[in-house]
Coordinates of C-alpha atoms in Angstrom, one line a residue:
X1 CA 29.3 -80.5 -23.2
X2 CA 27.9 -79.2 -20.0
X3 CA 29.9 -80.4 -16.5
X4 CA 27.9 -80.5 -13.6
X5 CA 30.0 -80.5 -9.9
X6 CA 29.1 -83.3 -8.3
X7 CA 26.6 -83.3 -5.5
X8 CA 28.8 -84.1 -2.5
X9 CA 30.9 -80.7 -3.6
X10 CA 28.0 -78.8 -4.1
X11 CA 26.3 -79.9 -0.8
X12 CA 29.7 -78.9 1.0
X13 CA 29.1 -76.5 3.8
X14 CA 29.7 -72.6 3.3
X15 CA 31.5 -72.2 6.9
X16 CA 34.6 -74.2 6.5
X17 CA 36.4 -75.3 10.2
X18 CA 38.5 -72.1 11.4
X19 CA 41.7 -74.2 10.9
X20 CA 40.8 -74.9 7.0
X21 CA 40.3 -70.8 7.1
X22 CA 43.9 -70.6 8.4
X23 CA 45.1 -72.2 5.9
X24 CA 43.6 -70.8 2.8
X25 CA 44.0 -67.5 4.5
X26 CA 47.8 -68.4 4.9
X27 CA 48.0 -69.9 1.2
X28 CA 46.0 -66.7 -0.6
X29 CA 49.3 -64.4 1.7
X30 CA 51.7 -67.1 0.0
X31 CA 49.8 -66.3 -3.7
X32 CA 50.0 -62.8 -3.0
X33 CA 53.6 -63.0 -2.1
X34 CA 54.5 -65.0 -5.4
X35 CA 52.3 -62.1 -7.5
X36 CA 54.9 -59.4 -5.9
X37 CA 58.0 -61.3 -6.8
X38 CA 56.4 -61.9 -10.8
X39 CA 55.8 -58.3 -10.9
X40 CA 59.3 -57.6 -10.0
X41 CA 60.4 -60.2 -12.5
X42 CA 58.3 -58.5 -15.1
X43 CA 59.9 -55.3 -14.7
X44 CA 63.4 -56.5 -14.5
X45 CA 63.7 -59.6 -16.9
X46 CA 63.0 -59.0 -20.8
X47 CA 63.8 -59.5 -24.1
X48 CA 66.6 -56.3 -23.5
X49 CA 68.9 -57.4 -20.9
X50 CA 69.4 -54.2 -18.0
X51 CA 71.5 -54.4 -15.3
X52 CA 69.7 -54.7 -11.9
X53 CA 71.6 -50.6 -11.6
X54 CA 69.4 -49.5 -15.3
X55 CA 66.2 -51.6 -13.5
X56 CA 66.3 -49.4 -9.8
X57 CA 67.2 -46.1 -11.7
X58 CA 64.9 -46.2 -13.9
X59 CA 62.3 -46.9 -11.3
X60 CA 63.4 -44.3 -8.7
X61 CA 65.5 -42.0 -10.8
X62 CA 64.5 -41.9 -14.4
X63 CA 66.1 -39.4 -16.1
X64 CA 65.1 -40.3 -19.8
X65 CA 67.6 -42.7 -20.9
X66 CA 68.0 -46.2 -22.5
X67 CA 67.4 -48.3 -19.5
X68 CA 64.7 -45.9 -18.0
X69 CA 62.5 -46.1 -21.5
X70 CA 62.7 -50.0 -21.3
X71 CA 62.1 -49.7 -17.4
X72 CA 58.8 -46.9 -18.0
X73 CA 57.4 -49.8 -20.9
X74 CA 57.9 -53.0 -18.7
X75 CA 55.7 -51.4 -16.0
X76 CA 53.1 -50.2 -18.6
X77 CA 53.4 -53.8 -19.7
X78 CA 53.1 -55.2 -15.8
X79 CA 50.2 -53.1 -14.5
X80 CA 48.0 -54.2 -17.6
X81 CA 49.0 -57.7 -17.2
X82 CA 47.8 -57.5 -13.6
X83 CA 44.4 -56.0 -14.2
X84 CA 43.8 -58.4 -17.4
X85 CA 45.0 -61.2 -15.5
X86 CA 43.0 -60.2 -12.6
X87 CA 39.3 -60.1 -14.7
X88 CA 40.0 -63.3 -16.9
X89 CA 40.1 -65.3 -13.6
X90 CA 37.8 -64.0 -11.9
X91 CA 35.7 -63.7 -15.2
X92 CA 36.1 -67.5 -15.4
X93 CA 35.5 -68.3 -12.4
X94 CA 32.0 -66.6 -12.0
X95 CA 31.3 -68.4 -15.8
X96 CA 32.0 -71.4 -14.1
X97 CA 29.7 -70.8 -11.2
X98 CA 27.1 -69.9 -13.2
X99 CA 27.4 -72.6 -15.7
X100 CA 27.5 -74.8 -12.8
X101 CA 30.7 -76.0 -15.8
X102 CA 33.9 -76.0 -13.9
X103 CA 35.2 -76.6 -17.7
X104 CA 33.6 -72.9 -18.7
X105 CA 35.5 -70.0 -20.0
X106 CA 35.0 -66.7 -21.3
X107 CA 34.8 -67.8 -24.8
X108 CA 32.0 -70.4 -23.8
X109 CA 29.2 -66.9 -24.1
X110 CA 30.7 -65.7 -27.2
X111 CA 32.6 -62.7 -25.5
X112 CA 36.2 -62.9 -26.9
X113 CA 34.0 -63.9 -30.3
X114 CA 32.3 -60.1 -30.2
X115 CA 35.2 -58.7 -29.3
X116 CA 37.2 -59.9 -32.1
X117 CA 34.5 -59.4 -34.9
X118 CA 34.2 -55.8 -33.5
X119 CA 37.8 -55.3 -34.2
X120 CA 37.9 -56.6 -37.8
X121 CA 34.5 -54.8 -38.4
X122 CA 36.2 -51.5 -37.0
X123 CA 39.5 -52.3 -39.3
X124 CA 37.5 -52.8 -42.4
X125 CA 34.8 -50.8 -42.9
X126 CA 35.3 -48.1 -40.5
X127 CA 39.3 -47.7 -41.5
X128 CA 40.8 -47.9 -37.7
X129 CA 43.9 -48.6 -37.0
X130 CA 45.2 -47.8 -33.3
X131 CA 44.5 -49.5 -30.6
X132 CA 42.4 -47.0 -28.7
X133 CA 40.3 -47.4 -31.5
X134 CA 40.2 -50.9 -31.0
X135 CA 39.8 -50.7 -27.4
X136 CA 36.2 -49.0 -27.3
X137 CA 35.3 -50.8 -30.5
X138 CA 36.2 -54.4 -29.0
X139 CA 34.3 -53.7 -25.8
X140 CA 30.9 -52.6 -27.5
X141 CA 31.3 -55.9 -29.6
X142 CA 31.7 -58.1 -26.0
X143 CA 29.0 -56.0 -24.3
X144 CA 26.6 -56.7 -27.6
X145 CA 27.4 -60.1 -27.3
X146 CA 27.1 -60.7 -23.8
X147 CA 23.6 -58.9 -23.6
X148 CA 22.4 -61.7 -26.9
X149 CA 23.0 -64.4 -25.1
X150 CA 21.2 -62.9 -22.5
X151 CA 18.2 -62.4 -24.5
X152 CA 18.6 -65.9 -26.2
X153 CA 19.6 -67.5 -23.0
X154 CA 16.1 -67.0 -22.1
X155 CA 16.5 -63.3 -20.3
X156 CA 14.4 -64.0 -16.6
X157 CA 13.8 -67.3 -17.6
X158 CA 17.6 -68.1 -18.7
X159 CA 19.4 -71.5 -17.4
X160 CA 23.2 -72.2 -17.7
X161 CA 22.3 -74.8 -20.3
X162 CA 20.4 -72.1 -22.6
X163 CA 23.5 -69.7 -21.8
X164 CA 26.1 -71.6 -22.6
X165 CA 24.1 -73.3 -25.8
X166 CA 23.3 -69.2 -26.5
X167 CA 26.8 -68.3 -26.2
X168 CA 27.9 -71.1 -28.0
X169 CA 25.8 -70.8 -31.3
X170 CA 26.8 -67.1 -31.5
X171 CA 30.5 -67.9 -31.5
X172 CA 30.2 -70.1 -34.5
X173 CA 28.5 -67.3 -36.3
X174 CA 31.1 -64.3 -35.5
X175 CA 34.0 -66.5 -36.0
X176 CA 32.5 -67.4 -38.8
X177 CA 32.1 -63.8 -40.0
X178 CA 35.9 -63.3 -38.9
X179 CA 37.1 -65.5 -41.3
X180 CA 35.1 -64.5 -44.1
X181 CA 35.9 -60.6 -43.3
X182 CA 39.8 -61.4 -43.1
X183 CA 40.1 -63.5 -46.3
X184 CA 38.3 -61.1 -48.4
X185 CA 40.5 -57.9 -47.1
X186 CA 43.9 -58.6 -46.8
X187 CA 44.7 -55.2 -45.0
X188 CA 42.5 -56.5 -42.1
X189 CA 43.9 -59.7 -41.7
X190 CA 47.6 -57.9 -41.6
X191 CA 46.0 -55.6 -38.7
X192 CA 44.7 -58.3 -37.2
X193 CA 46.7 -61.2 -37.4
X194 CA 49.0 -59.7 -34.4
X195 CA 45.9 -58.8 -32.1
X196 CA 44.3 -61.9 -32.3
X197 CA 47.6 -64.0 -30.5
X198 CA 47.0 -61.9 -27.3
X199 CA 49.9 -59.6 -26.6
X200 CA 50.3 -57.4 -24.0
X201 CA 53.3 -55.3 -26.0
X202 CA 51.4 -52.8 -26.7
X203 CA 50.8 -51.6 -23.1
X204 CA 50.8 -47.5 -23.2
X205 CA 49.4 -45.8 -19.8
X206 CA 46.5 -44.2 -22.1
X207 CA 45.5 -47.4 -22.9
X208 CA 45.3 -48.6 -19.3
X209 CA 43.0 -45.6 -18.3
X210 CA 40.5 -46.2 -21.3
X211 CA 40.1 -50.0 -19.5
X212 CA 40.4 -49.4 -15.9
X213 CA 37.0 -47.8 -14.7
X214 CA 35.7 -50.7 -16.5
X215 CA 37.9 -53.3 -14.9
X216 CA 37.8 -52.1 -11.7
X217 CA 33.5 -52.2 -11.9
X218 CA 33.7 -55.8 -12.8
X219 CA 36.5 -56.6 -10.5
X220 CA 33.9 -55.3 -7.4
X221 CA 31.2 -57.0 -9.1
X222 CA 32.5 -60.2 -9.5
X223 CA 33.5 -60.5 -5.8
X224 CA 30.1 -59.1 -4.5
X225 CA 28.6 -62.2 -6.3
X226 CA 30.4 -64.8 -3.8
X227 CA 27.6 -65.4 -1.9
X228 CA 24.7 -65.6 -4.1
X229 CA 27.3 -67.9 -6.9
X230 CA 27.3 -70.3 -3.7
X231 CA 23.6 -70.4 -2.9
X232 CA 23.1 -71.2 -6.9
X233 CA 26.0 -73.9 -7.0
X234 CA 23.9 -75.9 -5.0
X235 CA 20.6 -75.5 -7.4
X236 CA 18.0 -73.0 -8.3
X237 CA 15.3 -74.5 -5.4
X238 CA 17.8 -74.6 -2.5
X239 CA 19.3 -71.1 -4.0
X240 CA 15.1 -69.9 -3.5
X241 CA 15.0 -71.4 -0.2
X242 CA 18.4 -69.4 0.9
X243 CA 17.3 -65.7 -0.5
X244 CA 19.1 -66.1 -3.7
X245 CA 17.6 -64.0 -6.3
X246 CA 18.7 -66.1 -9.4
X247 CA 17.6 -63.7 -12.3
X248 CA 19.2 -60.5 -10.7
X249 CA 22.0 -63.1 -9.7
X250 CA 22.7 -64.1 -13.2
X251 CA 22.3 -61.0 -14.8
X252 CA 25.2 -59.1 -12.7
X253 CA 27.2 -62.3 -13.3
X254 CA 26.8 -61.4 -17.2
X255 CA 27.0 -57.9 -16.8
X256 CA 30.7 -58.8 -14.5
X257 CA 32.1 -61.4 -16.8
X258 CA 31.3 -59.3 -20.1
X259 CA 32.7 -55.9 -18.7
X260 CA 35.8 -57.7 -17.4
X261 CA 36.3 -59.8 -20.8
X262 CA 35.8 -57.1 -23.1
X263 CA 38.1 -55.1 -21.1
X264 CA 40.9 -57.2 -21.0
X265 CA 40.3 -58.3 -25.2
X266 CA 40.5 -55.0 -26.2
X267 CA 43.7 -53.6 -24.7
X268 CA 45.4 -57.0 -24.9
X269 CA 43.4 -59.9 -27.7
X270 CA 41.7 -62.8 -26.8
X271 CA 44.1 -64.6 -24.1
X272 CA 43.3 -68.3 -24.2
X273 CA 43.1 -70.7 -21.0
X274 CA 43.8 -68.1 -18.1
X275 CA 39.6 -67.7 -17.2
X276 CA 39.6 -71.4 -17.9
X277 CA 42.7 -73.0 -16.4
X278 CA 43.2 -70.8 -12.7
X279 CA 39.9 -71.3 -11.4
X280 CA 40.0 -74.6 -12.0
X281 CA 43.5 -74.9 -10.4
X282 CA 42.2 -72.9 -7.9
X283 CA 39.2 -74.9 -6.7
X284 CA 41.2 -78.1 -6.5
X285 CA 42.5 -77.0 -3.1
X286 CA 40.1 -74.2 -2.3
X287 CA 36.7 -76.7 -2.4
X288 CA 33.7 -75.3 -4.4
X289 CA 33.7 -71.7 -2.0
X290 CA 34.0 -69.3 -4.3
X291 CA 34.6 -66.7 -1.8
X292 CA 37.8 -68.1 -1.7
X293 CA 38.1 -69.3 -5.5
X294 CA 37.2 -65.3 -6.8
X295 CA 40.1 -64.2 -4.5
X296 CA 42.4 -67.0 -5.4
X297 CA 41.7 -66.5 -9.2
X298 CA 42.4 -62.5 -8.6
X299 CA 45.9 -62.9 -7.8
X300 CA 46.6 -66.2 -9.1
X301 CA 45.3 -65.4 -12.6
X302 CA 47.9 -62.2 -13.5
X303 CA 51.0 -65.2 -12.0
X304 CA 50.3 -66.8 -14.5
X305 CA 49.9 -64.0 -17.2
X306 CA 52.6 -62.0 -16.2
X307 CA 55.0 -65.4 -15.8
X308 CA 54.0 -66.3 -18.8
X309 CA 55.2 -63.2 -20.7
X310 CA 58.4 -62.7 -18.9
X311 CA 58.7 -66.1 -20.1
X312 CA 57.8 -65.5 -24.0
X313 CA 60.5 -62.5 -23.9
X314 CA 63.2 -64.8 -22.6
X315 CA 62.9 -67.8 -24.7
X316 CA 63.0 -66.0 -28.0
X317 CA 65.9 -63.8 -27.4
X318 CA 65.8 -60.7 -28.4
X319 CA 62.9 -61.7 -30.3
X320 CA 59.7 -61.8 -28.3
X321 CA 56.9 -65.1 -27.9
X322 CA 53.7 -63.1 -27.6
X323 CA 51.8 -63.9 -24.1
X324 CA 48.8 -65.7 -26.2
X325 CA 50.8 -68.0 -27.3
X326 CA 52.7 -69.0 -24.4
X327 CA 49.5 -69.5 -22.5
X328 CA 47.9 -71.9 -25.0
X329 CA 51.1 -73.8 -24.7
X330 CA 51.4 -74.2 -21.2
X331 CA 47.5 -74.2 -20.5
X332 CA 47.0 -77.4 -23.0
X333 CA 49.3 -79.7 -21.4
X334 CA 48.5 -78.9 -18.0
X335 CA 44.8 -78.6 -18.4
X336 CA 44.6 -82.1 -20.2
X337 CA 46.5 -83.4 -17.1
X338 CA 43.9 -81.9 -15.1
X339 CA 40.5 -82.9 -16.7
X340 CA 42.4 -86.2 -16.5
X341 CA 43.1 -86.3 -13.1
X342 CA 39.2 -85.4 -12.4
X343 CA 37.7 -88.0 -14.6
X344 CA 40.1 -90.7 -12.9
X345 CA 38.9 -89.3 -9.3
X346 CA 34.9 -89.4 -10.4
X347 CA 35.4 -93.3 -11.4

C-alpha cells in the first residue's frame, strides 16, 4: 500500500531559516563523527579478541602475523560495509522520493528479487561458485530488473503507483522462481542459503574493486537528484511549473537506485531494512529536504550496518551473527515503533 507525505510536508519550503541550516549542518558533523568512531570499532572489536597493541600494528606495521591477518580482513570487511551502507540509504531514500512512499525500499522495484534469482540461476545452470562470479551475475539480474519495471512502469509515461505495482508483481514472480530453483537442486540451495542472510564476511579487496566504479556512479547520481526529488515531492504539475523534467528525473532515479542495489546485493546479499529504516529515521528530524535526507542517509546508513555487524560478531562469541540477520532484528522493532509513532501523529 502506497503512502503519500502529507501535503503540509510536501508544501514545506526548500530554503529552510539559516539557523535550522546550522543545525542540521552541526548534526550531519555529529553523524559523521559517530561513522569514524564505528569504523574504528569495526576494525578493533570482533569475534577474535586483539589487543588494542595487535589492532595499531597491524594497521601501521603489519608484518604478516596473527593479529595483522585479522586486522587486513576487518578493514576489508569495514570499507565494504561503508560503501554498501552508503548506496542502500541513499538507494532508499531516492525510492522513497520517487514513490512519493516514505515506507519504500529497495525490494519494493524487484531489485534485491533480480539480484537473488541471478545468483541461483548462475549456481545452477551455469555451475558458479565464487563470489566474483556472483558479483557480476547479481548485478545484471538487478539492472534487468530495474530496467522491467521501467518498461512496465509505463517507461515516459510511468507514475510511482505503476512503479511500485511493476516492481511489486515482478518480485512475486522471481521469488517465486527462487524457491522453485532451490528446492529442486539441493547444491544451490547449500550455495545459497549463506548469501541470501546478507553477510559482509566475505569482504576480499578484489571484490571491493569489481563494485566500486559502480557504487561510486550511483553514489554521485543519487545526490545530483536532490533538487529535481524535491520539485517532484510536491507533485508532477508544480514539479512542471519549477523546470523539473520528471521522465529524465525518474529514469536516473532508476538507473541510481538499481546500480547502487545491485552493487551492494552482489558483494554482500540482500540486507533487509537499512534503504527502508535510515531514511525514514532520517527525515523525522531533517523535514522532507532531501538534500539533507541523501546526505544524512550516506553516513547514517553504513552506522548502522557497520554497528550492526560489530554487533553480530560479539554476541555470538567466537561464533559470528551474520549482518542480515542482525538488521532484520533490530529494523523490525524499531520500524514498527516508527510507523506507529506516524500513524498516532496523522490522527
Amino acid at each position: 500500500m502506497l503512502v503519500e507525505s502529507p501535503p503540509e510536508q510536501r508544501a514545506e519550503s526548500q530554503s529552510a531559516p539559516p539557523n535550522r541550516r546550522a543545525i542540521r549542518a552541526v548534526g550531519l558533523l555529529v553523524s559523521v563523527l559517530i561513522l569514524v568512531v564505528v569504523v574504528l570499532a569495526s576494525i578493533a572489536i570482533g569475534a577474535k579478541q586483539l589487543s588494542l597493541g595487535e589492532v595499531w600494528h597491524g594497521l601501521f606495521e603489519s608484518s604478516g602475523t596473527y593479529g595483522d591477518v585479522v586486522v587486513d580482513d576487518r578493514i576489508s570487511r569495514t570499507v565494504l560495509g561503508l560503501l554498501a551502507g552508503a548506496a542502500l540509504g541513499l538507494a532508499g531514500a531516492v525510492l522513497q522520493a520517487l514513490t512519493r512512499n516514505p515506507l519504500a525500499d529497495p525490494g519494493l522495484l524487484g531489485i534485491n528479487a533480480g539480484a537473488s534469482a541471478a545468483v541461483v540461476t548462475a549456481i545452477t545452470f551455469f555451475g558458479v561458485t565464487s563470489l566474483s562470479g556472483y558479483v557480476w551475475f547479481a548485478f545484471l539480474g538487478a539492472a534487468a530488473v530495474g530496467a522491467m519495471v521501467w518498461f512496465l512502469g509505463g517507461s515516459r509515461g510511468a507514475t510511482p503507483v505503476r512503479l511500485a505495482l511493476a516492481g511489486t508483481a515482478i518480485s512475486a514472480a522471481l521469488y517465486g522462481y527462487l524457491q522453485a530453483v532451490m528446492i529442486m537442486d539441493n547444491a544451490a540451495l547449500n550455495k545459497m542459503r549463506f548469501w541470501t542472510v546478507g553477510s559482509l564476511t566475505s569482504a576480499t579487496d578484489s571484490t571491493i574493486k569489481q563494485v566500486l566504479p559502480f557504487l561510486v556512479v550511483g553514489v554521485v547520481l543519487a545526490l545530483a537528484l536532490a533538487r529535481p526529488l524535491n520539485a517532484m515531492e510536491m507533485g508532477d504539475d508544480t514539479a512542471k511549473a519549477l523546470g523539473a523534467n520528471l521522465n529524465r528525473t525518474r529514469v536516473l532515479s532508476m538507473l541510481a537506485a538499481t546500480v547502487q542495489c545491485g552493487a551492494a546485493t552482489a558483494a554482500c546479499g540482500p540486507i533487509v531494512f537499512v534503504g527502508l529504516m535510515v531514511p525514514h529515521v532520517v527525515r523525522s528530524f531533517t523535514g522532507p529536504d532531501l538534500r539533507w535526507i541523501l546526505p544524512y542517509a550516506a553516513v547514517l546508513s553504513p552506522v548502522l550496518l557497520l554497528g550492526a555487524d560489530v554487533l553480530g560478531r560479539t554476541v555470538t562469541r567466537p561464533a559470528e551473527l551474520q549482518v542480515g540477520i542482525v538488521t532484520a532484528i533490530l529494523g523490525g522493532p524499531v520500524f514498527i515503533f516508527l510507523v506507529r509513532r506516524r500513524r498516532t501523529a496523522q490522527l
